Every structure is written in structure tokens, then in C-alpha cells.
Short mmCIF file of C-alpha atoms and ligand atoms in Angstrom, two decimals:
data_model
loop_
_atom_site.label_atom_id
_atom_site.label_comp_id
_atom_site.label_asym_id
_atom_site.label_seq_id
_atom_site.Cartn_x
_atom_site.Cartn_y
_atom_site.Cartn_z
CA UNK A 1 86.28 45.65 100.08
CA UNK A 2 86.03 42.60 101.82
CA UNK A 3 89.34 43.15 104.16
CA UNK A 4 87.47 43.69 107.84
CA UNK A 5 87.73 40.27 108.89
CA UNK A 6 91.29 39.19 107.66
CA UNK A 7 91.98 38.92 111.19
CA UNK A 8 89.59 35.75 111.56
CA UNK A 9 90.65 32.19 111.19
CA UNK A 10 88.37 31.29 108.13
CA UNK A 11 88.34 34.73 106.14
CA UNK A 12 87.07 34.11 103.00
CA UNK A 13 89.71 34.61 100.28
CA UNK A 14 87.18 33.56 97.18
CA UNK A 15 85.07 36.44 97.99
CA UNK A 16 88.31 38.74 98.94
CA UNK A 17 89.60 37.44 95.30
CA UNK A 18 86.13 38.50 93.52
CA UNK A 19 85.98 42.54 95.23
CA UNK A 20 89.67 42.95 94.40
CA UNK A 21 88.95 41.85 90.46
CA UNK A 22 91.24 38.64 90.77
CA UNK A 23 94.19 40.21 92.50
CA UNK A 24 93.94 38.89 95.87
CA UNK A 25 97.82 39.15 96.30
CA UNK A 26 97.93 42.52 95.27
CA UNK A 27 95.28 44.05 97.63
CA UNK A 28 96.33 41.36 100.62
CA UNK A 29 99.92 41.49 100.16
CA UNK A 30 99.91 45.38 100.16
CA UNK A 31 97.64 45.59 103.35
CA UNK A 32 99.76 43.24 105.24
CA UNK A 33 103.03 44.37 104.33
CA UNK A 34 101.59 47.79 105.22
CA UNK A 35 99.63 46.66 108.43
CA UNK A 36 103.09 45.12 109.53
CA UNK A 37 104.78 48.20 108.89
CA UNK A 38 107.25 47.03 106.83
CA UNK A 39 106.73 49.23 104.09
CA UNK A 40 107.92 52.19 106.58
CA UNK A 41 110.26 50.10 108.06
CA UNK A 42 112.02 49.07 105.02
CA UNK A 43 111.42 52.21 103.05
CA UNK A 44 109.77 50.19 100.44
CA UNK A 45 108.84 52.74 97.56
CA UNK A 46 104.89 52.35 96.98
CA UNK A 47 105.41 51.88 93.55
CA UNK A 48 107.94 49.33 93.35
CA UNK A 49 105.56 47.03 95.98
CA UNK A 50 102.66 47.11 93.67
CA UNK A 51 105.07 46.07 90.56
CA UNK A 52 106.10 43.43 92.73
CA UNK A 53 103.17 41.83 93.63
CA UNK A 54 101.84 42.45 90.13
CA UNK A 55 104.68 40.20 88.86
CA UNK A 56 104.34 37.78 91.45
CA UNK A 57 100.50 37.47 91.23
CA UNK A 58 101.35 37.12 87.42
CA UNK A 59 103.41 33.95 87.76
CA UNK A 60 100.62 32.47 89.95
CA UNK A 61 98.20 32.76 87.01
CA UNK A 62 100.67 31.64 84.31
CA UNK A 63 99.97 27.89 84.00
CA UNK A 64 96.09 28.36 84.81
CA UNK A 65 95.83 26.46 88.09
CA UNK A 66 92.68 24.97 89.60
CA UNK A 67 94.68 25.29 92.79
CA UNK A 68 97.92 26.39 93.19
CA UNK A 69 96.90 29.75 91.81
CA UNK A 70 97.14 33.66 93.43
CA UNK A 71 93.96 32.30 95.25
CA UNK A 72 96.01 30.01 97.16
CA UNK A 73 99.16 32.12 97.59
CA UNK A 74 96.65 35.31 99.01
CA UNK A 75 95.09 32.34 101.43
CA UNK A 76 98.50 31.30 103.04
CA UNK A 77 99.82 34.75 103.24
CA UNK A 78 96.53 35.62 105.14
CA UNK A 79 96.52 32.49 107.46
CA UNK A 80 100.00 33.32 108.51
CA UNK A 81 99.28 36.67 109.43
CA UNK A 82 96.28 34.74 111.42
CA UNK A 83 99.04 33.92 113.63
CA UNK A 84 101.37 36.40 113.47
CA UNK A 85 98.77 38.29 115.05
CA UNK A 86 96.51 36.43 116.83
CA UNK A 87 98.85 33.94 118.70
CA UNK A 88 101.39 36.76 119.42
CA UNK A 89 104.01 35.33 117.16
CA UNK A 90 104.99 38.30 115.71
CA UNK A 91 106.24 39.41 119.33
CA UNK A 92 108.73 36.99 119.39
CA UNK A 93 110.04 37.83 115.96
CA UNK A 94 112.06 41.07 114.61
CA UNK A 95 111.07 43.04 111.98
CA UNK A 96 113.03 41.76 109.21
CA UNK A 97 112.22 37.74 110.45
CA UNK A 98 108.35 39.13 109.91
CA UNK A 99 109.19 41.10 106.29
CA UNK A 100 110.67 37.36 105.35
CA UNK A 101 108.04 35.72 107.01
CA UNK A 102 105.39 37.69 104.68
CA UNK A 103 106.83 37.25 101.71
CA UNK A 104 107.81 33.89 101.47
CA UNK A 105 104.14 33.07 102.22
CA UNK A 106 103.18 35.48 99.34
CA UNK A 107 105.93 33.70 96.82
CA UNK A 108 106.14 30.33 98.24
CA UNK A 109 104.54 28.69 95.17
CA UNK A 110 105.04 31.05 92.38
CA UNK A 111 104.76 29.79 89.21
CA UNK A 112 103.64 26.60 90.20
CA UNK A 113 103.00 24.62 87.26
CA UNK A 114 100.10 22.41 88.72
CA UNK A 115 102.05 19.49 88.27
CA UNK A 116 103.75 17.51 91.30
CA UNK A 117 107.26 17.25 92.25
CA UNK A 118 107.04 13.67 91.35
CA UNK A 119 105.62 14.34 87.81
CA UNK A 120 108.58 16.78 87.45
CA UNK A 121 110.86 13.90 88.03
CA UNK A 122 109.07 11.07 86.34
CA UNK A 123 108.81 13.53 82.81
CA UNK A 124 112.15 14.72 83.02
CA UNK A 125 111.27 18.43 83.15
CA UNK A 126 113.32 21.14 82.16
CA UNK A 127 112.88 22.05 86.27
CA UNK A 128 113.93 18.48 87.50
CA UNK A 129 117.09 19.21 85.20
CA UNK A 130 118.02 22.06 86.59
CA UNK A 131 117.12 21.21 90.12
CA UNK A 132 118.65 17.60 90.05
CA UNK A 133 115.26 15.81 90.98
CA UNK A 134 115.42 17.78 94.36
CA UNK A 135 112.71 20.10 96.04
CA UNK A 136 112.10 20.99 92.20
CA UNK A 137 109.33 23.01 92.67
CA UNK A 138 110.36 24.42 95.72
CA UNK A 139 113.90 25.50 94.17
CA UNK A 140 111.89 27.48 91.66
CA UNK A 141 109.27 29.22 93.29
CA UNK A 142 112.19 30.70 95.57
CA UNK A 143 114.58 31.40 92.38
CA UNK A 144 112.16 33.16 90.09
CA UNK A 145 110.89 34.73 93.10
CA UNK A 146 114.81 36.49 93.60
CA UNK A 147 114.84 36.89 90.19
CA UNK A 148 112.21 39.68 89.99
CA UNK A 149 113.69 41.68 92.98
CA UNK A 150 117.18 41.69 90.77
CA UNK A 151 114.72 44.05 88.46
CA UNK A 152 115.02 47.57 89.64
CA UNK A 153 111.35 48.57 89.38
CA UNK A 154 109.96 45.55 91.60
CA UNK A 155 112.93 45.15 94.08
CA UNK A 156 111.07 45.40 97.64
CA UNK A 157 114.33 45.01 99.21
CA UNK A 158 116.30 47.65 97.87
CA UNK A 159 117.11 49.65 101.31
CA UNK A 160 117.59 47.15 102.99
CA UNK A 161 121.66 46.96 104.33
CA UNK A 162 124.14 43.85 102.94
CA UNK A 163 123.46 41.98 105.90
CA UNK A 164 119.80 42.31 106.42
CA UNK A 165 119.75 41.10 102.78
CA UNK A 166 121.34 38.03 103.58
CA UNK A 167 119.06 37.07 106.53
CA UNK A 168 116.19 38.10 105.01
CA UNK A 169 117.59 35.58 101.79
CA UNK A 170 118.29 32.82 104.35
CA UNK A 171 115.37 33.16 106.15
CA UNK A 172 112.92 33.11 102.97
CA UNK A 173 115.04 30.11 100.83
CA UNK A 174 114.62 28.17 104.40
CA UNK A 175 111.18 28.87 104.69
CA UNK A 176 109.65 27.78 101.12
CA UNK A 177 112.03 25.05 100.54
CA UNK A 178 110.64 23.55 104.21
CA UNK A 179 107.19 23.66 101.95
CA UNK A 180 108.20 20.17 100.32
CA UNK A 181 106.27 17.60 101.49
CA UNK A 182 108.80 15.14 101.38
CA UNK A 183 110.44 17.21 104.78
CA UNK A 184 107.07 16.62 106.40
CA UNK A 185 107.85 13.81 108.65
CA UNK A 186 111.53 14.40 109.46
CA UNK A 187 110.28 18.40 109.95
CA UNK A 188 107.39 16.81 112.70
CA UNK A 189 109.41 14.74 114.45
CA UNK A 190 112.84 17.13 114.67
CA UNK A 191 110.36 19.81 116.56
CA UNK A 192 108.80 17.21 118.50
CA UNK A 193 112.07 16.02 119.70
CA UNK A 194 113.09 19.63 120.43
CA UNK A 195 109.85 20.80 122.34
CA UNK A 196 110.44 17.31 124.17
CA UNK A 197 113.58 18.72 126.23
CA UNK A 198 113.57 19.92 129.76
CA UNK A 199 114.74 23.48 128.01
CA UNK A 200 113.55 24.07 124.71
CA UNK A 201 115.30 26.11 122.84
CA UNK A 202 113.41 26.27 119.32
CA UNK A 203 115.35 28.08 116.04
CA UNK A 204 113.72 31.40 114.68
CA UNK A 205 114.18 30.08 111.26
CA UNK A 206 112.89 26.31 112.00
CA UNK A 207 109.52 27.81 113.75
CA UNK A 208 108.86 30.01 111.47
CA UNK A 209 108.95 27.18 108.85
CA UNK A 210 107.01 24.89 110.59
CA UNK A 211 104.25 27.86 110.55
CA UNK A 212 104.38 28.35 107.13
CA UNK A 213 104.35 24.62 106.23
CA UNK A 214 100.96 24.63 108.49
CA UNK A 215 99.63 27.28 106.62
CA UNK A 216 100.20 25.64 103.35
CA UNK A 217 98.23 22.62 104.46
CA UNK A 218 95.95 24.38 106.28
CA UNK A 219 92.70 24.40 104.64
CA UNK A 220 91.32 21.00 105.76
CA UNK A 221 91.12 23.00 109.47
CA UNK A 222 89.09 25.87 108.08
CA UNK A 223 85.20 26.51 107.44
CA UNK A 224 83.79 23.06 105.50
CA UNK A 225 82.25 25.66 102.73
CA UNK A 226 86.03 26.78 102.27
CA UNK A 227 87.94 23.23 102.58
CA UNK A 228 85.69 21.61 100.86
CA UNK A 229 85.64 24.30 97.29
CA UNK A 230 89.88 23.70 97.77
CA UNK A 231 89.60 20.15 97.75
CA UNK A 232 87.92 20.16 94.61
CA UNK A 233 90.25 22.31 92.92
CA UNK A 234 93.25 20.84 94.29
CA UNK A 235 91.27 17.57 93.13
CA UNK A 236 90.27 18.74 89.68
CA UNK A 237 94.54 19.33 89.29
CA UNK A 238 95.67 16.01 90.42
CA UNK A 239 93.20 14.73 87.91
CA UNK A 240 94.51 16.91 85.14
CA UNK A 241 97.72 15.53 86.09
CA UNK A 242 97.05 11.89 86.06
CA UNK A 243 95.48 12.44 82.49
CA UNK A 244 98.94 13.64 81.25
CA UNK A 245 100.14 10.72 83.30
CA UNK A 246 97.86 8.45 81.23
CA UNK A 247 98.88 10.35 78.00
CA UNK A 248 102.94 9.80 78.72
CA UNK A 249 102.32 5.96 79.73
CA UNK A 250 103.13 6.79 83.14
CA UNK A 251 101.94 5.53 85.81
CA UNK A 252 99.30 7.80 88.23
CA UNK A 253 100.71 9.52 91.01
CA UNK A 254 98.19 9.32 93.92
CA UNK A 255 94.85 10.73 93.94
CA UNK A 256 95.75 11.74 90.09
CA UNK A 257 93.50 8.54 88.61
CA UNK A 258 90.43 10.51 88.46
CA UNK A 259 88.45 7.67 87.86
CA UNK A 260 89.52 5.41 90.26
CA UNK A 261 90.31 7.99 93.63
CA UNK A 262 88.24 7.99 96.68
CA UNK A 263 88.07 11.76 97.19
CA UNK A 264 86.36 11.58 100.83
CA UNK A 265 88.64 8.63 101.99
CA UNK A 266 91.92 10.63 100.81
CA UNK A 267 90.96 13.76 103.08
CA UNK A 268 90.09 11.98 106.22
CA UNK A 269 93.34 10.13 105.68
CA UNK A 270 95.32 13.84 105.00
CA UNK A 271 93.58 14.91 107.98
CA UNK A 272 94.42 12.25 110.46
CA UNK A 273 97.74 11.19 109.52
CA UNK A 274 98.88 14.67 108.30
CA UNK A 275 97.22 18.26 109.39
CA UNK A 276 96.00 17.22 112.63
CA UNK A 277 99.82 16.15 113.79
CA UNK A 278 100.89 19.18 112.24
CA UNK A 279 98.50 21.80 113.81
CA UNK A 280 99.08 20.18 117.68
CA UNK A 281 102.74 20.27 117.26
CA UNK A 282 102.93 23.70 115.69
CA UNK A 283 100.57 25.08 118.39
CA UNK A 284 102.77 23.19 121.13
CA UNK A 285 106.14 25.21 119.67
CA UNK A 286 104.06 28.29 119.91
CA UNK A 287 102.47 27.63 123.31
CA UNK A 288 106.68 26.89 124.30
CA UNK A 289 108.12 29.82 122.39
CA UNK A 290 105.38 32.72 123.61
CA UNK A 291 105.24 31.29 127.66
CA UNK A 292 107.94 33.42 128.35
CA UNK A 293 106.53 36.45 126.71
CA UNK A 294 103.33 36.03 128.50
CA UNK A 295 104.83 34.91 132.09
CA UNK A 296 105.96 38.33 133.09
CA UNK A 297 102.53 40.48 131.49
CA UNK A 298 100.23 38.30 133.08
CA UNK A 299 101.74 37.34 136.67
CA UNK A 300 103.20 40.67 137.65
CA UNK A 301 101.54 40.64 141.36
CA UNK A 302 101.92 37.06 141.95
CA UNK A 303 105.48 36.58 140.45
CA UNK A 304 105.56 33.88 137.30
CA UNK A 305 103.91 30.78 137.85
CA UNK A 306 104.82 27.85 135.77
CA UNK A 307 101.96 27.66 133.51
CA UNK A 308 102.36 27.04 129.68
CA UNK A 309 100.67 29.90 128.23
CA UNK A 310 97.55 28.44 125.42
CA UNK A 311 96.87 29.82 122.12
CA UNK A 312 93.38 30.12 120.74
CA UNK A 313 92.95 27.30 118.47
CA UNK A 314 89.62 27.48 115.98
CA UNK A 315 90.74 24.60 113.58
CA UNK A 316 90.10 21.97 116.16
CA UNK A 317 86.52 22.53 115.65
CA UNK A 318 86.75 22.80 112.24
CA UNK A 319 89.01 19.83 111.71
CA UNK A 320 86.18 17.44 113.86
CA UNK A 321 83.70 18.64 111.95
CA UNK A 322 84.92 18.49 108.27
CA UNK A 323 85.68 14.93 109.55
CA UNK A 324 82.32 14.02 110.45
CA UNK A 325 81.25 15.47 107.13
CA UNK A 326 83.76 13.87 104.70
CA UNK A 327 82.98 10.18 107.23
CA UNK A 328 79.21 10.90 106.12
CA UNK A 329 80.29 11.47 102.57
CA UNK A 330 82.74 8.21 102.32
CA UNK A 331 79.73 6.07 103.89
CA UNK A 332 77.38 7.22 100.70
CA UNK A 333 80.15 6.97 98.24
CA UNK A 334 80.53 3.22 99.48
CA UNK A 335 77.11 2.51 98.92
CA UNK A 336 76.97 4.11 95.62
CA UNK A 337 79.73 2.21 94.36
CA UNK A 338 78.21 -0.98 95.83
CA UNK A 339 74.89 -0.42 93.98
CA UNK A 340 76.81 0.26 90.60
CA UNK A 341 78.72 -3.02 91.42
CA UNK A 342 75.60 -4.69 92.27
CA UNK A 343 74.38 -3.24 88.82
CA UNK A 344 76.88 -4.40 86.91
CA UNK A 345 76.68 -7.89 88.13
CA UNK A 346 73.53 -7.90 87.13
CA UNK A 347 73.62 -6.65 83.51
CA UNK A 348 76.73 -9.36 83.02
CA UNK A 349 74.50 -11.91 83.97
CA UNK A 350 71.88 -11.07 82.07
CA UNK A 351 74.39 -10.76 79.30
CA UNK A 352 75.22 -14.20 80.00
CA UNK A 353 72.01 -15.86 80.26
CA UNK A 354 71.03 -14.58 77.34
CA UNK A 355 74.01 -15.58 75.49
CA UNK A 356 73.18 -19.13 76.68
CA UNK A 357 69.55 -18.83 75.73
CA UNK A 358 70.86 -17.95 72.58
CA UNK A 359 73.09 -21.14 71.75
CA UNK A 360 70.43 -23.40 72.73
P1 CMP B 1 101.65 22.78 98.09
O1 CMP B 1 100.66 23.87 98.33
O2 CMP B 1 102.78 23.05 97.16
O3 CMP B 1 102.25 22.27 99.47
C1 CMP B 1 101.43 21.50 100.36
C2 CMP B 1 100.90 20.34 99.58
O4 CMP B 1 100.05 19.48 100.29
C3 CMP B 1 100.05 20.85 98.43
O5 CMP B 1 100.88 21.50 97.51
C4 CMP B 1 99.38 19.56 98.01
O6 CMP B 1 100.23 18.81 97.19
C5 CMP B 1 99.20 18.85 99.35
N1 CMP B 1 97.82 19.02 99.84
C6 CMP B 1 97.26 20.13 100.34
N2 CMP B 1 95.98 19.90 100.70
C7 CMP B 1 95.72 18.62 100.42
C8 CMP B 1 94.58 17.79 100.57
N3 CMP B 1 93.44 18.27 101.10
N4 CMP B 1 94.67 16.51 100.17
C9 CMP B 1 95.83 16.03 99.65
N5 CMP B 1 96.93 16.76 99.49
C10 CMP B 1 96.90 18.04 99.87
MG1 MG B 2 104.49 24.26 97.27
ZN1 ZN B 3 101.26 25.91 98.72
#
């Protein structure tokens, strides 16, 4: 079993996914929520956590995703654990805020249909319907989601009292409906703004959002090998979206035209303008949120000091060097597509000359 180094930044979920015979949420969700202690702490019956993750990995697999598949869910559930543990997060956090934390990482796109938000809309889905053309996606993975703990056999939260229920609700609905992209900007800049003040005080429920939000976009800032097999499947769905685009008369969403997208141009672009800003202001909010916890273990002799307190932070190498790569790639593309320009000229004048030859 390939679970020694789910402690590390880039663990490798594709191999993790291959020793546990395609049930990556399964064997990750049960070690975590195990490794966490929830399981004790929560009384969760053994039983009833494997029928819930069975169901959940289930709904993953339903609509045969390239990408948003149990692959994907297993990855963000293990890069959040990445810094529950290794930033010291889950100091700062109570039980319950880490059980919620958990599993809305492990639900937070069930069922996923590998369409867009914006497809949902511009069909007129049964899910943009129901969900009045808001977070549509989002609203579902968080309702089905509830909807298997209401069966007795899978309900993880059974033991848990009224009111740590209702947190643990709030908590999780927060958390995966802060996973729409279209918060991105107004999510950035409301932390920003917060972390900006002489005394920040940051919300348990909108840090732990931002994390998970980073961990959903985080695979641009892991091991090229890794980003670069999840780019092509989240590619390879775009694409099979734009061809039901093209089929409906619609017109393609971005980076769903797969003959007309610039694959290396788009991720430089989502790296720069979105996962970089994301990754310094999350590690900012936890640099601001764990100083205190780290003032008084560290400066005992000397008395505190005012020193922010720094986090280990392994994607900014990653994130310069899947740059460089994808700015090497993007430089080829261009001259390939200038050649096959070049090319074309060519054969249209020859088409042309010859036609002329031909009506002399
Ligand atoms: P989802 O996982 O639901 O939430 C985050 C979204 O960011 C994801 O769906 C994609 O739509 C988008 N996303 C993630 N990675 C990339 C990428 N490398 N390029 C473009 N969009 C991305
Ligand atoms: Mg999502
Ligand atoms: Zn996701």
C-alpha cells in the first residue's frame, strides 16, 4: 500500500488509486478520518464509514469523469490533510471543525457531472432548475452528499449531539459552496482585506474555506509529472464538453473548443492570475492565524518576540518550475502552428497558381 508518504506535498494519488483497486477515497478517507481520530472521537461505527465512502466514491464514478472523478476527490482530501498537518492548522481547529474539514474535501464534488456550471445554465439542466442558475454544482455535491447520511447504514454522523450536527452542517455547506469559482475573486480579496488590519481576526469557517478552495486548485503547484497528467484530463473534459456545446448550437465555454485552445497558454495564465494569488494569500492567513500558537512554544526564555511565524511552502518551487516548462511548451506550440500556417499558405497558393495555369 502506497500510504507512507501521504504526509508529503506531491504524494502520488494515481499510484495510491492503482494499489487500492480504484478506491482511493475509500482507503484515504478511512486512514485520515482514522489518523485524525475522528472515528473514536465521533464514535463512528466501522461499518457505517466504509458504506459511506463506498457511496460517496460511487457518485464520483457515476458520470465517468476524465477529471472530476474519486481520483480527484482522494487528491484534495489528501492535500488538505497536507496542511492540516504539516502547517499546524489542525492546532488551531477543534475536533468537529477538522471532522467537517475532512469530509467536505472528500464530498466536495460528488457526483460531478463533468460538465461546468455554465453549461448547467446555458442547457437548462434539471440541476440549474432546481438550483436557480446558482452555485449549481456546488448546491448538489453538498445535497446528495446529506442525503446519504439521512440513510441509516452510511450516516457518519449519527452520535454526534443536535448542535454539533448543526456546526458540523454549517461548516461543510460553507466550505464546498466557497468551491465555486465564481467566489474566487471576492473570496481573495475579502481575506486580503482582513489579514491587512492592524489585528486580524480571521473566521474559522472563512479560513478553512479558503484552504479547501486552494486545495481544489491546487495541482498546478505540485510535481510537473502530476500537474501535468491532471491537466490533460481536466483538458480531455472541457473538450468533451465543448463537443456537446457544438452538438446543442451553443457556443464554447473556454478552453472547451478542443480544436482551437492553447493548452500551455491557458495554464500559465491559471497559474499567474489564479493559484499563485491564491497559495501566497492562503499561506499569509496561516502564517497570521498559527503566530500566536507558535509565539509562546518557541520564545519561552526570551519572552515572545514579534516575529510572524513561516510555514513550509513546497509549491513555490513547483509552481516556477511547471512555469518554465509549460513557457517552453507554448514557445514550440507557436512555432508549430506557424509552420502549419506557413504550410497552408503554401498549398493555397499552389492551389491558386495552378488554377490560373489552368484557365490559360
Ligand atoms: P472544481 O474542481 O469543481 O473546482 C476548481 C475548478 O478550477 C475546477 O473544477 C476547474 O473548473 C478549474 N481548474 C482547476 N485546475 C485548472 C487548470 N489547470 N486550468 C483551468 N481550470 C482549472
Ligand atoms: Mg467543484
Ligand atoms: Zn474539485
Amino acid at each position: 500500500m502506497k500510504l507512507q508518504t501521504l504526509d508529503e506535498w506531491s504524494f502520488d494519488v494515481f499510484s495510491l488509486s492503482e494499489a487500492a483497486q480504484g478506491t482511493p477515497v475509500k482507503y484515504l478517507g478511512y486512514d485520515l478520518l482514522s489518523r485524525y481520530g475522528m472515528i473514536h472521537k465521533f464514535k463512528v461505527p466501522t461499518a457505517i464509514l466504509e458504506n459511506f465512502l463506498g457511496k460517496v466514491e460511487e457518485g464520483y464514478c457515476r458520470y465517468r469523469n476524465p477529471y472530476h472523478n474519486n481520483l480527484h476527490a482522494a487528491d484534495v482530501a489528501q492535500t488538505m490533510h497536507y496542511i492540516l498537518c504539516r502547517t499546524g492548522l489542525m492546532n488551531w481547529l477543534t475536533d468537529l471543525e477538522i471532522f467537517a474539514t475532512l469530509v467536505a474535501a472528500l464530498i466536495h464534488d460528488y457526483e460531478h457531472t463533468g460538465t461546468t456550471n455554465n453549461f448547467h445554465v446555458m442547457s437548462g439542466s434539471e440541476a440549474a432548475l432546481l438550483y436557480n442558475d446558482r452555485a449549481v454544482l456546488e448546491n448538489h455535491h453538498i445535497s446528495a452528499s446529506f442525503r446519504i447520511l439521512r440513510e441509516d447504514e452510511c450516516n457518519i454522523v449519527q452520535n454526534l449531539s443536535i448542535e454539533e450536527f448543526r456546526e458540523f452542517r454549517t461548516l461543510v455547506i460553507d466550505m464546498v459552496l466557497a468551491t465555486d469559482m465564481s467566489f474566487h475573486f471576492q473570496q481573495l480579496k475579502n481575506m486580503k482585506n482582513i489579514l491587512s488590519l492592524a489585528e486580524p481576526k480571521v473566521d474559522k469557517s472563512k479560513a478553512v474555506s479558503l484552504v479547501l478552495h486552494c486545495c481544489d486548485i491546487s495541482h498546478p503547484a505540485k510535481r510537473w509529472d502530476l500537474h501535468h497528467r491532471w491537466t490533460t484530463q481536466l483538458l480531455e473534459e472541457f473538450f468533451r464538453q465543448g463537443d456537446k456545446e457544438r452538438e446543442l448550437g451553443l457556443p464554447f465555454s473556454p478552453l472547451c473548443d478542443r480544436n482551437n485552445t492553447l493548452v500551455a497558454e491557458s495554464q500559465i495564465g491559471f497559474i499567474e492570475f489564479i493559484v499563485e494569488p491564491s497559495m501566497q494569500v492562503c499561506s499569509d492567513m496561516l502564517e497570521t492565524i498559527l503566530t500566536p500558537l507558535n509565539v509562546k512554544e518557541n520564545n519561552e526564555e526570551s519572552g515572545p518576540v514579534d516575529r510572524t511565524f513561516q510555514i513550509i511552502k513546497p509549491w513555490i518551487a513547483c509552481l516556477v518550475e511547471n512555469k518554465k516548462i509549460w513557457k517552453e511548451q507554448a514557445i514550440k506550440d507557436d512555432e508549430i502552428r506557424a509552420q502549419k500556417e506557413q504550410d497552408h499558405k503554401k498549398e493555397d497558393n499552389e492551389i491558386s497558381n495552378n488554377a490560373q495555369g489552368t484557365n490559360e
